[in-house]
Amino acid sequence: MNKEQYINHFENLLDEQIKRAEKLSENKKEIQNKDKTVIGLVDGDGIGPIILESAKSVINFLLKDEIDSNKIEIKEINGLTIENRMKTGKTLPDDILEKIKSCDVLLKGPTTTPKGGTMESANVALRRELDLYANIRPVKIPEKDIDWAFFRENTEGEYVLGSKGIEIPGLLSMDFKVITVEGTKRIAKSAFEYAKNNGKNHVTIVTKANIMKKTDGLFSDICHKVAKDYPDIEVDEYYVDIISAHLIDPQMQSKFQVFVLPNLYGDIITDEAAQLQGGVSTAGSINAGDEYAMFEAIHGSAPRLFEEGIQDYASPASILRALALLLSHIGFYDKSKILNSALDKQLSKNENIKCTQFTENLINILKEGI
Ligand code: IPM
Ligand code: MG
């Protein structure tokens, strides 16, 4: 490519992003109350089908009456696999996306993303297609008085053009980061509303606005503007490097409650936070928009377990935490609590067992009653 072609490429990206930002300001769709909730189970790659099988058994146990009375419908959606995506050349094959869109909420297994190249992550594409702008990741460590909720912006920042950068072979590469006013407003509002409705009085904004002056600068400004509508909530702002230090500082940890962050910082910081809680397999994640919500484990498809031949020992804990979040999202607060307590009990045994055995033991705990 010559210089003009790169400029052309950039101009197209700019037009595309201006259109996206303008569309975000348009009026939202009204959400209707439905008699039936459709839960889609998307298995994905690697250990996805193994851990989804566990989630299916737990759903069938916990929601048996609701499924029988047709209040809940379960739709299994298979084939969001790397093989299928390579074959169709589409990150989200059309038939699968259509099935996904026919559900209200989704429980999704991990999907593999090749490093480099131009194949986009299925996660990122789904978040964009379903406009799942809020990635909410709770981390709780009661014995350390830690009860955090991370509100990670999920559709823009470093991710929106992550596979559309410029490469001049042998010379340089350039990626782009995009932050919009509306995109920031809606994630900031979600974080402050959550704080207000959950008895929290402290929201921390995380940026690197001293370096990413334009994008993080805008993120910071908008978050502070939104904060003005919540005068009872204390607001502070930290740069992402120092917050990653504070999160592991016993003197500081319990001071934080709710965080709001741009996409990539949210990705990194939530893995750190999950590790403090016991590892990425212990945390669930909500991807919420105004129309759909998708729940997933925060870990990947675990190719290493396959290399070592121990994939059957994959832990379903994270996807089951995600299921607990899903249950509470659709109004089954008690069932969500019961599942979390059963998981606490099962995990406290620290057993190295197969996924199928973990599920069986967990269902036995549920049957005995918590
Ligand atoms: C996550 C994951 C994803 C992300 C990957 C799998 C694309 O790390 O959900 O945190 O970077 O968002
Ligand atoms: Mg991540």
Short mmCIF file of C-alpha atoms and ligand atoms in Angstrom, two decimals:
data_model
loop_
_atom_site.label_atom_id
_atom_site.label_comp_id
_atom_site.label_asym_id
_atom_site.label_seq_id
_atom_site.Cartn_x
_atom_site.Cartn_y
_atom_site.Cartn_z
CA MET A 1 0.00 0.00 0.00
CA ASN A 2 1.18 3.52 -0.62
CA LYS A 3 0.67 6.51 1.68
CA GLU A 4 -2.52 7.55 -0.07
CA GLN A 5 -4.04 4.13 0.49
CA TYR A 6 -3.24 4.32 4.21
CA ILE A 7 -4.84 7.75 4.38
CA ASN A 8 -7.85 6.33 2.56
CA HIS A 9 -8.04 3.50 5.05
CA PHE A 10 -7.94 6.00 7.91
CA GLU A 11 -10.59 8.17 6.29
CA ASN A 12 -12.93 5.18 6.02
CA LEU A 13 -12.35 4.34 9.67
CA LEU A 14 -13.03 7.91 10.68
CA ASP A 15 -16.30 8.03 8.68
CA GLU A 16 -17.36 4.71 10.17
CA GLN A 17 -16.64 5.91 13.72
CA ILE A 18 -18.40 9.25 13.24
CA LYS A 19 -21.48 7.35 12.03
CA ARG A 20 -21.27 5.00 15.01
CA ALA A 21 -20.96 7.88 17.48
CA GLU A 22 -23.92 9.71 15.90
CA LYS A 23 -26.05 6.58 16.02
CA LEU A 24 -25.33 6.17 19.73
CA SER A 25 -27.04 9.50 20.38
CA GLU A 26 -30.28 8.36 18.70
CA ASN A 27 -33.24 7.28 20.76
CA LYS A 28 -33.17 3.89 22.40
CA LYS A 29 -35.59 1.08 21.72
CA GLU A 30 -38.34 0.51 24.30
CA ILE A 31 -37.86 -2.75 26.16
CA GLN A 32 -41.01 -4.81 26.57
CA ASN A 33 -41.85 -7.08 29.41
CA LYS A 34 -42.18 -10.60 28.10
CA ASP A 35 -44.05 -13.62 29.45
CA LYS A 36 -41.25 -15.94 28.46
CA THR A 37 -37.48 -15.55 28.76
CA VAL A 38 -35.34 -17.34 26.20
CA ILE A 39 -31.93 -18.38 27.49
CA GLY A 40 -29.41 -19.22 24.78
CA LEU A 41 -26.55 -21.59 25.61
CA VAL A 42 -23.62 -20.91 23.27
CA ASP A 43 -20.89 -23.48 23.74
CA GLY A 44 -17.89 -21.99 21.84
CA ASP A 45 -14.44 -23.58 21.54
CA GLY A 46 -12.03 -25.66 23.56
CA ILE A 47 -13.37 -26.38 27.04
CA GLY A 48 -16.55 -24.42 26.15
CA PRO A 49 -18.74 -27.47 25.35
CA ILE A 50 -17.40 -29.26 28.46
CA ILE A 51 -18.26 -26.50 30.93
CA LEU A 52 -21.53 -25.59 29.13
CA GLU A 53 -22.70 -29.16 29.65
CA SER A 54 -22.26 -28.57 33.38
CA ALA A 55 -24.21 -25.30 33.20
CA LYS A 56 -27.02 -27.06 31.30
CA SER A 57 -27.40 -29.70 34.03
CA VAL A 58 -27.50 -27.01 36.73
CA ILE A 59 -30.08 -24.95 34.78
CA ASN A 60 -32.26 -28.01 34.24
CA PHE A 61 -32.12 -28.68 37.96
CA LEU A 62 -32.68 -25.11 39.20
CA LEU A 63 -35.24 -23.99 36.61
CA LYS A 64 -37.12 -27.28 36.12
CA ASP A 65 -40.56 -25.86 37.02
CA GLU A 66 -40.09 -22.72 34.94
CA ILE A 67 -38.97 -24.76 31.92
CA ASP A 68 -41.93 -27.16 32.34
CA SER A 69 -44.39 -24.28 32.54
CA ASN A 70 -42.81 -22.59 29.51
CA LYS A 71 -41.79 -19.45 31.40
CA ILE A 72 -38.22 -20.20 30.44
CA GLU A 73 -37.06 -21.65 27.14
CA ILE A 74 -33.57 -23.02 26.69
CA LYS A 75 -32.04 -22.79 23.22
CA GLU A 76 -28.80 -24.61 22.56
CA ILE A 77 -26.68 -22.82 20.00
CA ASN A 78 -23.74 -24.87 18.78
CA GLY A 79 -21.14 -24.04 16.17
CA LEU A 80 -19.64 -20.73 17.28
CA THR A 81 -16.31 -22.47 16.83
CA ILE A 82 -13.02 -21.34 15.37
CA GLU A 83 -13.34 -24.04 12.64
CA ASN A 84 -16.74 -22.73 11.59
CA ARG A 85 -15.59 -19.14 11.71
CA MET A 86 -12.54 -19.93 9.55
CA LYS A 87 -14.71 -21.93 7.12
CA THR A 88 -17.32 -19.21 6.64
CA GLY A 89 -14.75 -16.42 6.85
CA LYS A 90 -17.11 -14.68 9.29
CA THR A 91 -16.43 -13.93 12.93
CA LEU A 92 -20.13 -14.53 13.56
CA PRO A 93 -21.62 -16.91 10.97
CA ASP A 94 -25.07 -15.56 9.89
CA ASP A 95 -27.18 -18.52 11.03
CA ILE A 96 -25.57 -18.45 14.48
CA LEU A 97 -25.98 -14.71 14.89
CA GLU A 98 -29.64 -15.04 13.94
CA LYS A 99 -30.18 -17.74 16.59
CA ILE A 100 -28.33 -15.66 19.16
CA LYS A 101 -30.51 -12.64 18.42
CA SER A 102 -33.66 -14.72 18.98
CA CYS A 103 -32.71 -15.13 22.66
CA ASP A 104 -33.08 -12.64 25.51
CA VAL A 105 -30.07 -13.65 27.56
CA LEU A 106 -27.08 -15.80 26.69
CA LEU A 107 -24.70 -17.98 28.61
CA LYS A 108 -21.59 -18.25 26.49
CA GLY A 109 -18.55 -20.49 26.63
CA PRO A 110 -15.11 -19.14 25.66
CA THR A 111 -14.21 -18.67 22.00
CA THR A 112 -10.69 -18.88 20.57
CA THR A 113 -9.14 -15.83 18.94
CA PRO A 114 -6.03 -16.25 16.80
CA LYS A 115 -3.21 -13.85 17.76
CA GLY A 116 -2.42 -11.34 15.00
CA GLY A 117 -4.00 -11.63 11.55
CA THR A 118 -7.34 -9.99 10.86
CA MET A 119 -9.79 -12.54 12.33
CA GLU A 120 -11.70 -10.58 14.95
CA SER A 121 -12.50 -12.02 18.36
CA ALA A 122 -16.02 -13.53 18.43
CA ASN A 123 -16.45 -11.99 21.89
CA VAL A 124 -15.67 -8.54 20.66
CA ALA A 125 -17.94 -8.97 17.62
CA LEU A 126 -20.83 -10.22 19.78
CA ARG A 127 -20.43 -7.35 22.21
CA ARG A 128 -20.63 -4.97 19.27
CA GLU A 129 -23.46 -6.74 17.36
CA LEU A 130 -25.67 -6.95 20.46
CA ASP A 131 -24.46 -3.56 21.73
CA LEU A 132 -23.42 -5.02 25.08
CA TYR A 133 -21.76 -1.88 26.29
CA ALA A 134 -21.39 -2.65 29.98
CA ASN A 135 -19.04 -5.38 31.10
CA ILE A 136 -19.77 -5.81 34.77
CA ARG A 137 -17.41 -7.93 36.82
CA PRO A 138 -17.98 -8.36 40.54
CA VAL A 139 -15.17 -9.46 42.85
CA LYS A 140 -15.90 -10.34 46.48
CA ILE A 141 -13.45 -11.36 49.20
CA PRO A 142 -15.48 -11.05 52.41
CA GLU A 143 -12.60 -11.85 54.79
CA LYS A 144 -10.69 -8.85 53.41
CA ASP A 145 -13.76 -6.65 53.31
CA ILE A 146 -13.48 -6.47 49.52
CA ASP A 147 -16.69 -6.02 47.55
CA TRP A 148 -15.86 -4.52 44.18
CA ALA A 149 -17.89 -4.03 41.02
CA PHE A 150 -16.03 -3.16 37.83
CA PHE A 151 -17.90 -1.38 35.05
CA ARG A 152 -15.72 -1.86 32.00
CA GLU A 153 -16.77 -0.09 28.80
CA ASN A 154 -17.21 -2.99 26.42
CA THR A 155 -17.70 -1.78 22.86
CA GLU A 156 -15.12 0.88 22.07
CA GLY A 157 -11.75 2.13 23.31
CA GLU A 158 -8.84 0.00 22.12
CA TYR A 159 -11.14 -2.76 20.92
CA VAL A 160 -13.41 -1.14 18.35
CA LEU A 161 -10.70 -0.88 15.68
CA GLY A 162 -8.44 -3.53 17.17
CA SER A 163 -8.29 -5.54 13.94
CA LYS A 164 -8.24 -2.51 11.64
CA GLY A 165 -4.87 -0.96 12.39
CA ILE A 166 -2.27 0.09 9.86
CA GLU A 167 0.86 -1.90 9.16
CA ILE A 168 3.77 -0.75 7.03
CA PRO A 169 5.77 -3.99 6.85
CA GLY A 170 9.35 -3.76 8.04
CA LEU A 171 8.74 -0.20 9.32
CA LEU A 172 5.88 0.41 11.74
CA SER A 173 2.42 -0.51 12.97
CA MET A 174 -0.38 1.71 14.27
CA ASP A 175 -3.56 0.88 16.13
CA PHE A 176 -6.42 3.21 16.98
CA LYS A 177 -8.38 3.93 20.12
CA VAL A 178 -11.80 5.55 20.00
CA ILE A 179 -13.81 7.00 22.89
CA THR A 180 -17.20 8.61 22.28
CA VAL A 181 -19.23 10.98 24.41
CA GLU A 182 -22.36 8.79 24.36
CA GLY A 183 -20.40 5.57 24.80
CA THR A 184 -18.81 6.97 27.95
CA LYS A 185 -22.02 8.53 29.26
CA ARG A 186 -23.87 5.23 29.21
CA ILE A 187 -21.17 3.20 30.99
CA ALA A 188 -20.69 5.97 33.57
CA LYS A 189 -24.46 6.10 34.17
CA SER A 190 -24.56 2.31 34.60
CA ALA A 191 -21.80 2.50 37.21
CA PHE A 192 -23.37 5.36 39.17
CA GLU A 193 -26.88 3.86 38.98
CA TYR A 194 -25.49 0.57 40.26
CA ALA A 195 -23.79 2.40 43.13
CA LYS A 196 -26.97 4.31 43.99
CA ASN A 197 -29.19 1.22 43.89
CA ASN A 198 -26.81 -1.00 45.83
CA GLY A 199 -26.01 1.22 48.79
CA LYS A 200 -22.54 2.15 47.54
CA ASN A 201 -21.19 5.67 47.95
CA HIS A 202 -17.87 5.59 46.14
CA VAL A 203 -17.06 5.37 42.43
CA THR A 204 -13.49 5.31 41.12
CA ILE A 205 -12.72 6.40 37.57
CA VAL A 206 -9.65 4.72 36.04
CA THR A 207 -7.79 6.29 33.12
CA LYS A 208 -4.32 7.16 31.86
CA ALA A 209 -5.39 10.66 30.90
CA ASN A 210 -1.88 12.04 31.48
CA ILE A 211 -0.73 10.07 28.44
CA MET A 212 -3.84 9.21 26.40
CA LYS A 213 -4.84 12.82 26.53
CA LYS A 214 -7.62 12.91 23.97
CA THR A 215 -9.39 9.59 24.54
CA ASP A 216 -8.91 9.06 28.27
CA GLY A 217 -9.21 12.81 28.74
CA LEU A 218 -12.71 12.62 27.26
CA PHE A 219 -13.57 9.52 29.29
CA SER A 220 -12.53 11.32 32.46
CA ASP A 221 -14.46 14.53 31.65
CA ILE A 222 -17.68 12.71 30.82
CA CYS A 223 -17.51 10.49 33.92
CA HIS A 224 -17.05 13.58 36.13
CA LYS A 225 -20.00 15.26 34.38
CA VAL A 226 -22.23 12.23 34.94
CA ALA A 227 -21.07 12.16 38.59
CA LYS A 228 -22.66 15.58 39.14
CA ASP A 229 -26.09 13.90 38.96
CA TYR A 230 -25.12 11.75 41.95
CA PRO A 231 -24.09 14.24 44.65
CA ASP A 232 -24.20 11.61 47.43
CA ILE A 233 -21.57 9.48 45.75
CA GLU A 234 -17.91 10.24 46.35
CA VAL A 235 -15.86 10.22 43.15
CA ASP A 236 -12.15 9.86 42.66
CA GLU A 237 -9.88 9.14 39.71
CA TYR A 238 -6.68 7.13 39.54
CA TYR A 239 -4.36 6.28 36.69
CA VAL A 240 -4.41 2.66 35.69
CA ASP A 241 -0.83 1.94 36.79
CA ILE A 242 -1.28 3.11 40.36
CA ILE A 243 -4.72 1.54 40.72
CA SER A 244 -3.19 -1.83 39.83
CA ALA A 245 -0.82 -1.29 42.77
CA HIS A 246 -3.57 -0.12 45.15
CA LEU A 247 -5.69 -3.19 44.40
CA ILE A 248 -3.05 -5.38 46.00
CA ASP A 249 -2.36 -3.00 48.89
CA PRO A 250 -4.09 -4.29 52.06
CA GLN A 251 -4.27 -0.70 53.38
CA MET A 252 -6.22 0.49 50.35
CA GLN A 253 -8.24 -2.50 49.09
CA SER A 254 -11.38 -2.10 51.13
CA LYS A 255 -11.66 1.62 50.37
CA PHE A 256 -12.82 0.92 46.80
CA GLN A 257 -16.34 -0.06 45.76
CA VAL A 258 -17.31 0.63 42.17
CA PHE A 259 -14.92 1.24 39.27
CA VAL A 260 -15.59 2.65 35.82
CA LEU A 261 -12.92 2.09 33.16
CA PRO A 262 -12.28 2.13 29.43
CA ASN A 263 -12.21 -1.22 27.67
CA LEU A 264 -8.56 -2.36 27.76
CA TYR A 265 -7.81 -1.19 31.30
CA GLY A 266 -11.00 -2.97 32.38
CA ASP A 267 -9.79 -6.14 30.68
CA ILE A 268 -6.47 -6.09 32.51
CA ILE A 269 -7.57 -4.84 35.92
CA THR A 270 -10.45 -7.34 36.17
CA ASP A 271 -8.06 -10.27 35.67
CA GLU A 272 -5.90 -8.87 38.45
CA ALA A 273 -8.92 -8.46 40.71
CA ALA A 274 -10.21 -11.95 39.89
CA GLN A 275 -6.81 -13.38 40.77
CA LEU A 276 -7.07 -11.87 44.25
CA GLN A 277 -10.38 -13.66 44.65
CA GLY A 278 -8.86 -17.01 43.75
CA GLY A 279 -8.18 -16.94 40.02
CA VAL A 280 -9.95 -16.23 36.75
CA SER A 281 -11.90 -19.48 37.04
CA THR A 282 -13.70 -18.07 40.08
CA ALA A 283 -15.21 -15.00 38.45
CA GLY A 284 -18.22 -14.48 36.21
CA SER A 285 -18.83 -11.64 33.83
CA ILE A 286 -21.93 -9.80 32.58
CA ASN A 287 -22.02 -8.14 29.19
CA ALA A 288 -25.13 -6.01 29.31
CA GLY A 289 -26.81 -3.74 26.81
CA ASP A 290 -30.28 -2.23 26.68
CA GLU A 291 -31.72 -5.14 24.70
CA TYR A 292 -29.59 -8.22 25.38
CA ALA A 293 -27.32 -9.52 28.10
CA MET A 294 -24.62 -12.13 27.73
CA PHE A 295 -22.99 -13.95 30.64
CA GLU A 296 -19.65 -15.67 30.39
CA ALA A 297 -16.64 -17.04 32.20
CA ILE A 298 -13.76 -14.59 32.27
CA HIS A 299 -11.19 -17.17 31.17
CA GLY A 300 -10.44 -18.36 27.64
CA SER A 301 -10.88 -21.69 25.82
CA ALA A 302 -7.83 -23.23 27.61
CA PRO A 303 -5.92 -24.90 24.74
CA ARG A 304 -3.20 -25.85 27.25
CA LEU A 305 -5.55 -28.26 29.00
CA PHE A 306 -6.02 -30.06 25.66
CA GLU A 307 -2.25 -30.14 25.02
CA GLU A 308 -1.82 -31.84 28.38
CA GLY A 309 -4.83 -34.10 27.80
CA ILE A 310 -6.58 -32.92 30.96
CA GLN A 311 -9.48 -31.01 29.37
CA ASP A 312 -12.03 -33.14 31.22
CA TYR A 313 -10.72 -31.58 34.43
CA ALA A 314 -11.69 -28.07 33.29
CA SER A 315 -13.42 -26.26 36.12
CA PRO A 316 -16.97 -25.11 35.39
CA ALA A 317 -16.81 -22.70 38.37
CA SER A 318 -16.49 -19.50 36.36
CA ILE A 319 -19.32 -20.30 33.93
CA LEU A 320 -21.48 -21.32 36.90
CA ARG A 321 -20.71 -17.98 38.61
CA ALA A 322 -21.80 -16.40 35.34
CA LEU A 323 -24.98 -18.50 35.47
CA ALA A 324 -25.63 -17.17 38.99
CA LEU A 325 -25.32 -13.63 37.62
CA LEU A 326 -27.71 -14.55 34.79
CA LEU A 327 -30.29 -15.96 37.22
CA SER A 328 -30.25 -12.78 39.26
CA HIS A 329 -30.45 -10.64 36.08
CA ILE A 330 -33.69 -12.36 35.06
CA GLY A 331 -35.18 -12.02 38.54
CA PHE A 332 -34.35 -15.35 40.22
CA TYR A 333 -32.44 -13.78 43.11
CA ASP A 334 -32.92 -16.70 45.51
CA LYS A 335 -31.80 -19.31 43.00
CA SER A 336 -28.77 -17.18 42.21
CA LYS A 337 -27.84 -17.02 45.90
CA ILE A 338 -28.40 -20.75 46.35
CA LEU A 339 -26.14 -21.52 43.39
CA ASN A 340 -23.40 -19.22 44.69
CA SER A 341 -23.54 -20.80 48.15
CA ALA A 342 -23.41 -24.31 46.67
CA LEU A 343 -20.41 -23.25 44.60
CA ASP A 344 -18.68 -21.81 47.67
CA LYS A 345 -19.23 -25.11 49.44
CA GLN A 346 -18.03 -27.25 46.53
CA LEU A 347 -14.98 -25.04 45.88
CA SER A 348 -13.96 -25.00 49.55
CA LYS A 349 -13.23 -28.74 49.21
CA ASN A 350 -10.43 -27.86 46.77
CA GLU A 351 -10.80 -31.14 44.89
CA ASN A 352 -9.07 -31.89 41.62
CA ILE A 353 -11.97 -33.62 39.90
CA LYS A 354 -13.44 -33.94 36.42
CA CYS A 355 -15.98 -31.37 35.30
CA THR A 356 -18.72 -34.02 35.24
CA GLN A 357 -17.91 -35.02 38.82
CA PHE A 358 -17.87 -31.38 39.94
CA THR A 359 -21.34 -30.97 38.46
CA GLU A 360 -22.66 -34.11 40.08
CA ASN A 361 -21.30 -33.06 43.49
CA LEU A 362 -22.71 -29.57 43.10
CA ILE A 363 -26.16 -30.85 42.19
CA ASN A 364 -26.04 -33.12 45.24
CA ILE A 365 -25.28 -30.09 47.41
CA LEU A 366 -28.22 -28.28 45.79
CA LYS A 367 -30.48 -31.29 46.39
CA GLU A 368 -29.50 -31.46 50.06
CA GLY A 369 -30.45 -27.80 50.33
CA ILE A 370 -28.14 -25.02 51.45
C1 IPM B 1 -12.28 -10.92 28.43
C2 IPM B 1 -11.35 -11.58 27.46
C3 IPM B 1 -11.66 -11.02 26.07
C4 IPM B 1 -11.35 -9.56 26.07
C5 IPM B 1 -10.95 -11.73 24.92
C6 IPM B 1 -11.21 -13.21 24.94
C7 IPM B 1 -11.30 -11.14 23.59
O1 IPM B 1 -10.03 -11.39 27.81
O2 IPM B 1 -13.50 -11.06 28.29
O3 IPM B 1 -11.78 -10.25 29.34
O4 IPM B 1 -10.22 -9.15 25.82
O5 IPM B 1 -12.27 -8.78 26.34
MG MG B 2 -9.77 -10.44 29.69
#
